[in-house]
GROMACS .gro file of N, CA and C in nm:
model
  411
    1MET      N    1  10.938  13.542   9.673
    1MET     CA    2  10.892  13.558   9.810
    1MET      C    3  10.950  13.443   9.893
    2GLN      N    4  11.010  13.475  10.005
    2GLN     CA    5  11.066  13.374  10.092
    2GLN      C    6  10.952  13.298  10.161
    3TRP      N    7  10.980  13.174  10.199
    3TRP     CA    8  10.874  13.089  10.255
    3TRP      C    9  10.814  13.147  10.381
    4HIS      N   10  10.895  13.210  10.468
    4HIS     CA   11  10.839  13.263  10.593
    4HIS      C   12  10.750  13.385  10.568
    5THR      N   13  10.782  13.464  10.466
    5THR     CA   14  10.697  13.579  10.430
    5THR      C   15  10.563  13.527  10.379
    6TRP      N   16  10.569  13.422  10.297
    6TRP     CA   17  10.447  13.363  10.243
    6TRP      C   18  10.362  13.305  10.355
    7LEU      N   19  10.428  13.237  10.450
    7LEU     CA   20  10.358  13.177  10.563
    7LEU      C   21  10.288  13.283  10.649
    8ILE      N   22  10.355  13.395  10.674
    8ILE     CA   23  10.295  13.505  10.751
    8ILE      C   24  10.176  13.562  10.676
    9ALA      N   25  10.189  13.579  10.544
    9ALA     CA   26  10.078  13.632  10.464
    9ALA      C   27   9.958  13.539  10.469
   10CYS      N   28   9.983  13.407  10.460
   10CYS     CA   29   9.873  13.310  10.467
   10CYS      C   30   9.807  13.312  10.605
   11ALA      N   31   9.887  13.321  10.711
   11ALA     CA   32   9.832  13.326  10.846
   11ALA      C   33   9.746  13.450  10.865
   12ALA      N   34   9.792  13.564  10.814
   12ALA     CA   35   9.714  13.688  10.824
   12ALA      C   36   9.583  13.674  10.749
   13CYS      N   37   9.586  13.609  10.634
   13CYS     CA   38   9.465  13.588  10.554
   13CYS      C   39   9.364  13.505  10.632
   14VAL      N   40   9.411  13.401  10.700
   14VAL     CA   41   9.322  13.315  10.778
   14VAL      C   42   9.267  13.391  10.897
   15MET      N   43   9.351  13.468  10.968
   15MET     CA   44   9.309  13.538  11.089
   15MET      C   45   9.220  13.658  11.059
   16PHE      N   46   9.253  13.735  10.958
   16PHE     CA   47   9.186  13.863  10.935
   16PHE      C   48   9.109  13.870  10.804
   17GLY      N   49   9.107  13.763  10.728
   17GLY     CA   50   9.046  13.766  10.596
   17GLY      C   51   9.149  13.816  10.497
   18CYS      N   52   9.128  13.789  10.373
   18CYS     CA   53   9.226  13.828  10.271
   18CYS      C   54   9.203  13.973  10.232
   19ASN      N   55   9.219  14.057  10.328
   19ASN     CA   56   9.204  14.200  10.310
   19ASN      C   57   9.329  14.254  10.244
   20THR      N   58   9.315  14.340  10.146
   20THR     CA   59   9.432  14.394  10.078
   20THR      C   60   9.499  14.504  10.160
   21THR      N   61   9.434  14.554  10.262
   21THR     CA   62   9.493  14.656  10.348
   21THR      C   63   9.582  14.588  10.451
   22PRO      N   64   9.710  14.627  10.458
   22PRO     CA   65   9.798  14.562  10.557
   22PRO      C   66   9.761  14.598  10.700
   23VAL      N   67   9.795  14.506  10.792
   23VAL     CA   68   9.768  14.524  10.934
   23VAL      C   69   9.899  14.563  11.002
   24SER      N   70   9.894  14.667  11.083
   24SER     CA   71  10.010  14.713  11.159
   24SER      C   72  10.060  14.602  11.251
   25ASP      N   73  10.192  14.595  11.270
   25ASP     CA   74  10.250  14.495  11.359
   25ASP      C   75  10.199  14.509  11.502
   26ASN      N   76  10.167  14.630  11.543
   26ASN     CA   77  10.119  14.654  11.680
   26ASN      C   78   9.973  14.700  11.680
   27ALA      N   79   9.892  14.640  11.593
   27ALA     CA   80   9.751  14.677  11.583
   27ALA      C   81   9.678  14.650  11.715
   28ALA      N   82   9.595  14.743  11.753
   28ALA     CA   83   9.516  14.729  11.876
   28ALA      C   84   9.404  14.628  11.856
   29THR      N   85   9.364  14.564  11.964
   29THR     CA   86   9.248  14.476  11.962
   29THR      C   87   9.128  14.559  12.005
   30LEU      N   88   9.034  14.576  11.915
   30LEU     CA   89   8.916  14.656  11.943
   30LEU      C   90   8.812  14.571  12.014
   31GLY      N   91   8.742  14.630  12.108
   31GLY     CA   92   8.626  14.566  12.168
   31GLY      C   93   8.505  14.600  12.083
   32VAL      N   94   8.429  14.501  12.041
   32VAL     CA   95   8.313  14.524  11.954
   32VAL      C   96   8.192  14.457  12.017
   33ALA      N   97   8.080  14.529  12.022
   33ALA     CA   98   7.954  14.475  12.074
   33ALA      C   99   7.839  14.532  11.992
   34PHE      N  100   7.740  14.450  11.968
   34PHE     CA  101   7.617  14.498  11.901
   34PHE      C  102   7.502  14.409  11.941
   35GLU      N  103   7.383  14.463  11.930
   35GLU     CA  104   7.259  14.389  11.956
   35GLU      C  105   7.160  14.425  11.846
   36TRP      N  106   7.083  14.328  11.804
   36TRP     CA  107   6.979  14.355  11.706
   36TRP      C  108   6.869  14.437  11.771
   37THR      N  109   6.811  14.526  11.696
   37THR     CA  110   6.696  14.603  11.743
   37THR      C  111   6.576  14.568  11.657
   38GLU      N  112   6.462  14.621  11.692
   38GLU     CA  113   6.342  14.597  11.611
   38GLU      C  114   6.363  14.648  11.469
   39LYS      N  115   6.431  14.762  11.454
   39LYS     CA  116   6.455  14.819  11.321
   39LYS      C  117   6.565  14.747  11.244
   40SER      N  118   6.668  14.698  11.315
   40SER     CA  119   6.784  14.643  11.244
   40SER      C  120   6.769  14.496  11.206
   41GLY      N  121   6.664  14.432  11.248
   41GLY     CA  122   6.642  14.292  11.210
   41GLY      C  123   6.570  14.284  11.078
   42CYS      N  124   6.620  14.202  10.988
   42CYS     CA  125   6.557  14.177  10.858
   42CYS      C  126   6.527  14.307  10.783
   43SER      N  127   6.627  14.397  10.783
   43SER     CA  128   6.617  14.524  10.711
   43SER      C  129   6.757  14.568  10.673
   44ASN      N  130   6.768  14.677  10.605
   44ASN     CA  131   6.901  14.731  10.570
   44ASN      C  132   6.942  14.843  10.664
   45ILE      N  133   6.887  14.841  10.784
   45ILE     CA  134   6.924  14.937  10.888
   45ILE      C  135   7.023  14.868  10.980
   46SER      N  136   7.144  14.921  10.986
   46SER     CA  137   7.247  14.857  11.069
   46SER      C  138   7.216  14.877  11.217
   47PRO      N  139   7.255  14.778  11.299
   47PRO     CA  140   7.232  14.791  11.443
   47PRO      C  141   7.329  14.891  11.504
   48PRO      N  142   7.299  14.942  11.623
   48PRO     CA  143   7.398  15.024  11.692
   48PRO      C  144   7.517  14.934  11.730
   49ILE      N  145   7.638  14.986  11.711
   49ILE     CA  146   7.759  14.907  11.736
   49ILE      C  147   7.848  14.988  11.830
   50GLN      N  148   7.893  14.924  11.938
   50GLN     CA  149   7.986  14.987  12.031
   50GLN      C  150   8.126  14.936  12.000
   51VAL      N  151   8.222  15.029  11.996
   51VAL     CA  152   8.360  14.994  11.967
   51VAL      C  153   8.448  15.057  12.075
   52ALA      N  154   8.534  14.976  12.137
   52ALA     CA  155   8.623  15.023  12.243
   52ALA      C  156   8.768  15.002  12.204
   53ASN      N  157   8.857  15.073  12.270
   53ASN     CA  158   9.002  15.061  12.252
   53ASN      C  159   9.047  15.107  12.114
   54ILE      N  160   8.983  15.208  12.060
   54ILE     CA  161   9.020  15.261  11.928
   54ILE      C  162   9.146  15.345  11.944
   55PRO      N  163   9.249  15.317  11.864
   55PRO     CA  164   9.372  15.398  11.874
   55PRO      C  165   9.344  15.545  11.841
   56PRO      N  166   9.407  15.637  11.912
   56PRO     CA  167   9.382  15.779  11.886
   56PRO      C  168   9.422  15.822  11.744
   57GLU      N  169   9.511  15.746  11.679
   57GLU     CA  170   9.554  15.779  11.543
   57GLU      C  171   9.451  15.740  11.438
   58ALA      N  172   9.349  15.665  11.477
   58ALA     CA  173   9.246  15.619  11.381
   58ALA      C  174   9.170  15.738  11.325
   59LYS      N  175   9.146  15.736  11.195
   59LYS     CA  176   9.069  15.841  11.130
   59LYS      C  177   8.942  15.787  11.064
   60PHE      N  178   8.937  15.655  11.043
   60PHE     CA  179   8.819  15.592  10.984
   60PHE      C  180   8.794  15.458  11.053
   61LEU      N  181   8.667  15.420  11.059
   61LEU     CA  182   8.627  15.288  11.105
   61LEU      C  183   8.556  15.219  10.989
   62LYS      N  184   8.601  15.099  10.959
   62LYS     CA  185   8.542  15.020  10.852
   62LYS      C  186   8.471  14.900  10.914
   63PHE      N  187   8.349  14.873  10.867
   63PHE     CA  188   8.265  14.766  10.921
   63PHE      C  189   8.231  14.666  10.812
   64GLU      N  190   8.236  14.538  10.848
   64GLU     CA  191   8.195  14.432  10.757
   64GLU      C  192   8.110  14.333  10.833
   65MET      N  193   7.999  14.289  10.771
   65MET     CA  194   7.917  14.187  10.834
   65MET      C  195   7.918  14.062  10.747
   66LYS      N  196   7.929  13.948  10.811
   66LYS     CA  197   7.933  13.820  10.741
   66LYS      C  198   7.836  13.723  10.808
   67ASP      N  199   7.758  13.653  10.727
   67ASP     CA  200   7.671  13.545  10.775
   67ASP      C  201   7.758  13.420  10.779
   68LEU      N  202   7.787  13.371  10.897
   68LEU     CA  203   7.876  13.256  10.911
   68LEU      C  204   7.811  13.126  10.866
   69ASP      N  205   7.679  13.127  10.845
   69ASP     CA  206   7.608  13.008  10.800
   69ASP      C  207   7.577  13.011  10.650
   70MET      N  208   7.596  13.125  10.587
   70MET     CA  209   7.577  13.139  10.442
   70MET      C  210   7.681  13.237  10.391
   71THR      N  211   7.804  13.192  10.387
   71THR     CA  212   7.917  13.281  10.359
   71THR      C  213   7.918  13.340  10.219
   72SER      N  214   7.839  13.286  10.128
   72SER     CA  215   7.837  13.339   9.992
   72SER      C  216   7.756  13.469   9.980
   73PHE      N  217   7.674  13.500  10.079
   73PHE     CA  218   7.593  13.622  10.073
   73PHE      C  219   7.672  13.740  10.129
   74GLU      N  220   7.680  13.847  10.052
   74GLU     CA  221   7.753  13.967  10.093
   74GLU      C  222   7.662  14.063  10.171
   75HIS      N  223   7.696  14.089  10.295
   75HIS     CA  224   7.617  14.181  10.377
   75HIS      C  225   7.677  14.320  10.382
   76GLY      N  226   7.798  14.335  10.331
   76GLY     CA  227   7.860  14.467  10.327
   76GLY      C  228   7.887  14.522  10.464
   77GLY      N  229   7.864  14.650  10.479
   77GLY     CA  230   7.893  14.720  10.605
   77GLY      C  231   7.898  14.868  10.579
   78GLY      N  232   8.018  14.920  10.580
   78GLY     CA  233   8.035  15.062  10.553
   78GLY      C  234   8.157  15.116  10.622
   79GLU      N  235   8.181  15.241  10.598
   79GLU     CA  236   8.298  15.309  10.653
   79GLU      C  237   8.255  15.448  10.697
   80ILE      N  238   8.301  15.488  10.814
   80ILE     CA  239   8.266  15.620  10.865
   80ILE      C  240   8.392  15.690  10.916
   81PRO      N  241   8.392  15.822  10.914
   81PRO     CA  242   8.503  15.894  10.977
   81PRO      C  243   8.500  15.871  11.127
   82TYR      N  244   8.617  15.857  11.187
   82TYR     CA  245   8.625  15.841  11.332
   82TYR      C  246   8.660  15.976  11.394
   83ARG      N  247   8.573  16.021  11.484
   83ARG     CA  248   8.592  16.151  11.550
   83ARG      C  249   8.582  16.136  11.701
   84GLY      N  250   8.628  16.021  11.753
   84GLY     CA  251   8.628  15.999  11.897
   84GLY      C  252   8.505  15.930  11.951
   85GLN      N  253   8.408  15.897  11.867
   85GLN     CA  254   8.285  15.832  11.914
   85GLN      C  255   8.311  15.684  11.944
   86SER      N  256   8.240  15.632  12.043
   86SER     CA  257   8.253  15.490  12.076
   86SER      C  258   8.131  15.410  12.030
   87THR      N  259   8.028  15.478  11.984
   87THR     CA  260   7.907  15.411  11.935
   87THR      C  261   7.876  15.459  11.794
   88VAL      N  262   7.849  15.363  11.708
   88VAL     CA  263   7.801  15.393  11.573
   88VAL      C  264   7.651  15.372  11.579
   89GLY      N  265   7.578  15.476  11.549
   89GLY     CA  266   7.433  15.472  11.565
   89GLY      C  267   7.361  15.380  11.469
   90GLU      N  268   7.241  15.344  11.509
   90GLU     CA  269   7.155  15.259  11.428
   90GLU      C  270   7.134  15.323  11.290
   91GLY      N  271   7.154  15.245  11.185
   91GLY     CA  272   7.132  15.294  11.049
   91GLY      C  273   7.244  15.377  10.991
   92GLU      N  274   7.356  15.387  11.061
   92GLU     CA  275   7.466  15.476  11.018
   92GLU      C  276   7.553  15.416  10.907
   93LEU      N  277   7.548  15.285  10.886
   93LEU     CA  278   7.632  15.223  10.784
   93LEU      C  279   7.558  15.221  10.650
   94SER      N  280   7.621  15.279  10.549
   94SER     CA  281   7.554  15.301  10.420
   94SER      C  282   7.554  15.181  10.326
   95SER      N  283   7.646  15.090  10.341
   95SER     CA  284   7.655  14.976  10.248
   95SER      C  285   7.618  14.846  10.318
   96TYR      N  286   7.522  14.852  10.405
   96TYR     CA  287   7.486  14.740  10.493
   96TYR      C  288   7.359  14.672  10.443
   97VAL      N  289   7.360  14.538  10.442
   97VAL     CA  290   7.242  14.458  10.412
   97VAL      C  291   7.219  14.369  10.533
   98GLY      N  292   7.107  14.385  10.598
   98GLY     CA  293   7.081  14.319  10.726
   98GLY      C  294   7.055  14.170  10.718
   99PRO      N  295   7.047  14.107  10.835
   99PRO     CA  296   7.023  13.963  10.842
   99PRO      C  297   6.877  13.932  10.812
  100CYS      N  298   6.854  13.825  10.739
  100CYS     CA  299   6.717  13.784  10.713
  100CYS      C  300   6.715  13.639  10.664
  101PRO      N  301   6.752  13.546  10.753
  101PRO     CA  302   6.751  13.405  10.712
  101PRO      C  303   6.609  13.357  10.687
  102PHE      N  304   6.596  13.242  10.623
  102PHE     CA  305   6.465  13.184  10.597
  102PHE      C  306   6.390  13.165  10.728
  103VAL      N  307   6.258  13.173  10.722
  103VAL     CA  308   6.174  13.156  10.841
  103VAL      C  309   6.210  13.024  10.909
  104GLY      N  310   6.231  13.031  11.039
  104GLY     CA  311   6.265  12.912  11.116
  104GLY      C  312   6.415  12.889  11.130
  105ASP      N  313   6.496  12.953  11.046
  105ASP     CA  314   6.642  12.939  11.054
  105ASP      C  315   6.700  13.043  11.149
  106VAL      N  316   6.806  13.006  11.216
  106VAL     CA  317   6.883  13.098  11.300
  106VAL      C  318   7.026  13.094  11.247
  107HIS      N  319   7.081  13.211  11.215
  107HIS     CA  320   7.217  13.220  11.164
  107HIS      C  321   7.305  13.299  11.260
  108ASP      N  322   7.435  13.272  11.253
  108ASP     CA  323   7.535  13.349  11.326
  108ASP      C  324   7.591  13.456  11.234
  109TYR      N  325   7.593  13.580  11.281
  109TYR     CA  326   7.644  13.693  11.204
  109TYR      C  327   7.762  13.755  11.278
  110ARG      N  328   7.869  13.781  11.204
  110ARG     CA  329   7.988  13.843  11.262
  110ARG      C  330   8.006  13.983  11.204
  111ILE      N  331   8.021  14.079  11.294
  111ILE     CA  332   8.058  14.214  11.253
  111ILE      C  333   8.203  14.234  11.292
  112THR      N  334   8.285  14.270  11.192
  112THR     CA  335   8.426  14.299  11.212
  112THR      C  336   8.446  14.448  11.192
  113VAL      N  337   8.525  14.508  11.280
  113VAL     CA  338   8.554  14.651  11.272
  113VAL      C  339   8.704  14.669  11.256
  114TYR      N  340   8.742  14.757  11.164
  114TYR     CA  341   8.882  14.791  11.141
  114TYR      C  342   8.901  14.939  11.167
  115ALA      N  343   9.004  14.974  11.243
  115ALA     CA  344   9.044  15.114  11.261
  115ALA      C  345   9.151  15.143  11.157
  116LEU      N  346   9.130  15.248  11.078
  116LEU     CA  347   9.221  15.280  10.967
  116LEU      C  348   9.288  15.415  10.987
  117THR      N  349   9.405  15.428  10.925
  117THR     CA  350   9.477  15.556  10.923
  117THR      C  351   9.406  15.653  10.828
  118ALA      N  352   9.452  15.778  10.827
  118ALA     CA  353   9.389  15.882  10.746
  118ALA      C  354   9.390  15.848  10.597
  119ASP      N  355   9.495  15.782  10.548
  119ASP     CA  356   9.501  15.746  10.406
  119ASP      C  357   9.435  15.611  10.376
  120LYS      N  358   9.381  15.545  10.480
  120LYS     CA  359   9.310  15.417  10.470
  120LYS      C  360   9.399  15.305  10.417
  121LYS      N  361   9.530  15.320  10.433
  121LYS     CA  362   9.623  15.221  10.379
  121LYS      C  363   9.683  15.131  10.486
  122LEU      N  364   9.641  15.148  10.613
  122LEU     CA  365   9.694  15.065  10.720
  122LEU      C  366   9.587  15.041  10.826
  123ILE      N  367   9.568  14.915  10.863
  123ILE     CA  368   9.477  14.880  10.972
  123ILE      C  369   9.557  14.891  11.102
  124ILE      N  370   9.511  14.978  11.192
  124ILE     CA  371   9.583  14.997  11.319
  124ILE      C  372   9.505  14.940  11.438
  125GLY      N  373   9.392  14.878  11.410
  125GLY     CA  374   9.313  14.811  11.513
  125GLY      C  375   9.205  14.728  11.447
  126HIS      N  376   9.166  14.618  11.510
  126HIS     CA  377   9.060  14.535  11.456
  126HIS      C  378   8.997  14.453  11.569
  127GLY      N  379   8.871  14.421  11.550
  127GLY     CA  380   8.798  14.341  11.647
  127GLY      C  381   8.670  14.291  11.585
  128LYS      N  382   8.604  14.197  11.653
  128LYS     CA  383   8.481  14.141  11.597
  128LYS      C  384   8.390  14.090  11.708
  129ALA      N  385   8.264  14.076  11.673
  129ALA     CA  386   8.164  14.020  11.763
  129ALA      C  387   8.067  13.938  11.679
  130VAL      N  388   8.011  13.834  11.740
  130VAL     CA  389   7.917  13.745  11.671
  130VAL      C  390   7.786  13.742  11.749
  131ARG      N  391   7.674  13.749  11.677
  131ARG     CA  392   7.541  13.740  11.737
  131ARG      C  393   7.452  13.655  11.647
  132LYS      N  394   7.359  13.586  11.709
  132LYS     CA  395   7.261  13.506  11.635
  132LYS      C  396   7.147  13.597  11.590
  133TYR      N  397   7.087  13.562  11.474
  133TYR     CA  398   6.964  13.629  11.430
  133TYR      C  399   6.874  13.522  11.370
  134PRO      N  400   6.747  13.520  11.409
  134PRO     CA  401   6.692  13.599  11.519
  134PRO      C  402   6.757  13.560  11.651
  135ALA      N  403   6.763  13.657  11.739
  135ALA     CA  404   6.825  13.634  11.869
  135ALA      C  405   6.746  13.534  11.950
  136SER      N  406   6.815  13.453  12.026
  136SER     CA  407   6.748  13.356  12.114
  136SER      C  408   6.691  13.428  12.234
  137ASN      N  409   6.580  13.382  12.280
  137ASN     CA  410   6.520  13.444  12.400
  137ASN      C  411   6.567  13.376  12.525
   0.00000   0.00000   0.00000
């Protein structure tokens, strides 16, 4: 492997995580927004998530949640077919484990969304949003 190829691979790993799915050179930047609800806090019910700027070629949306204050805990996410929707409904992610830090703690949680091709072998869009839980008033 040439040094510049290795350097690009390392940079991609830092920017997008060491995902084994390659990212398209012209991947779209997705707009991602979510808010905790009464049901989605401290449960395995995913919050409603809004996603914008999804490429029309996208056939699947993949979601991952990470606790930025306790990175060793896996929160999962899920994957759904993309059929033109801009909102993923509350509880729609099947492999999701919700936020539930110790009483009195506030953690930052990041949800990352990937737009995938039909064969799921190429990321054609990605974006992320971060929210605190419990949310500050």
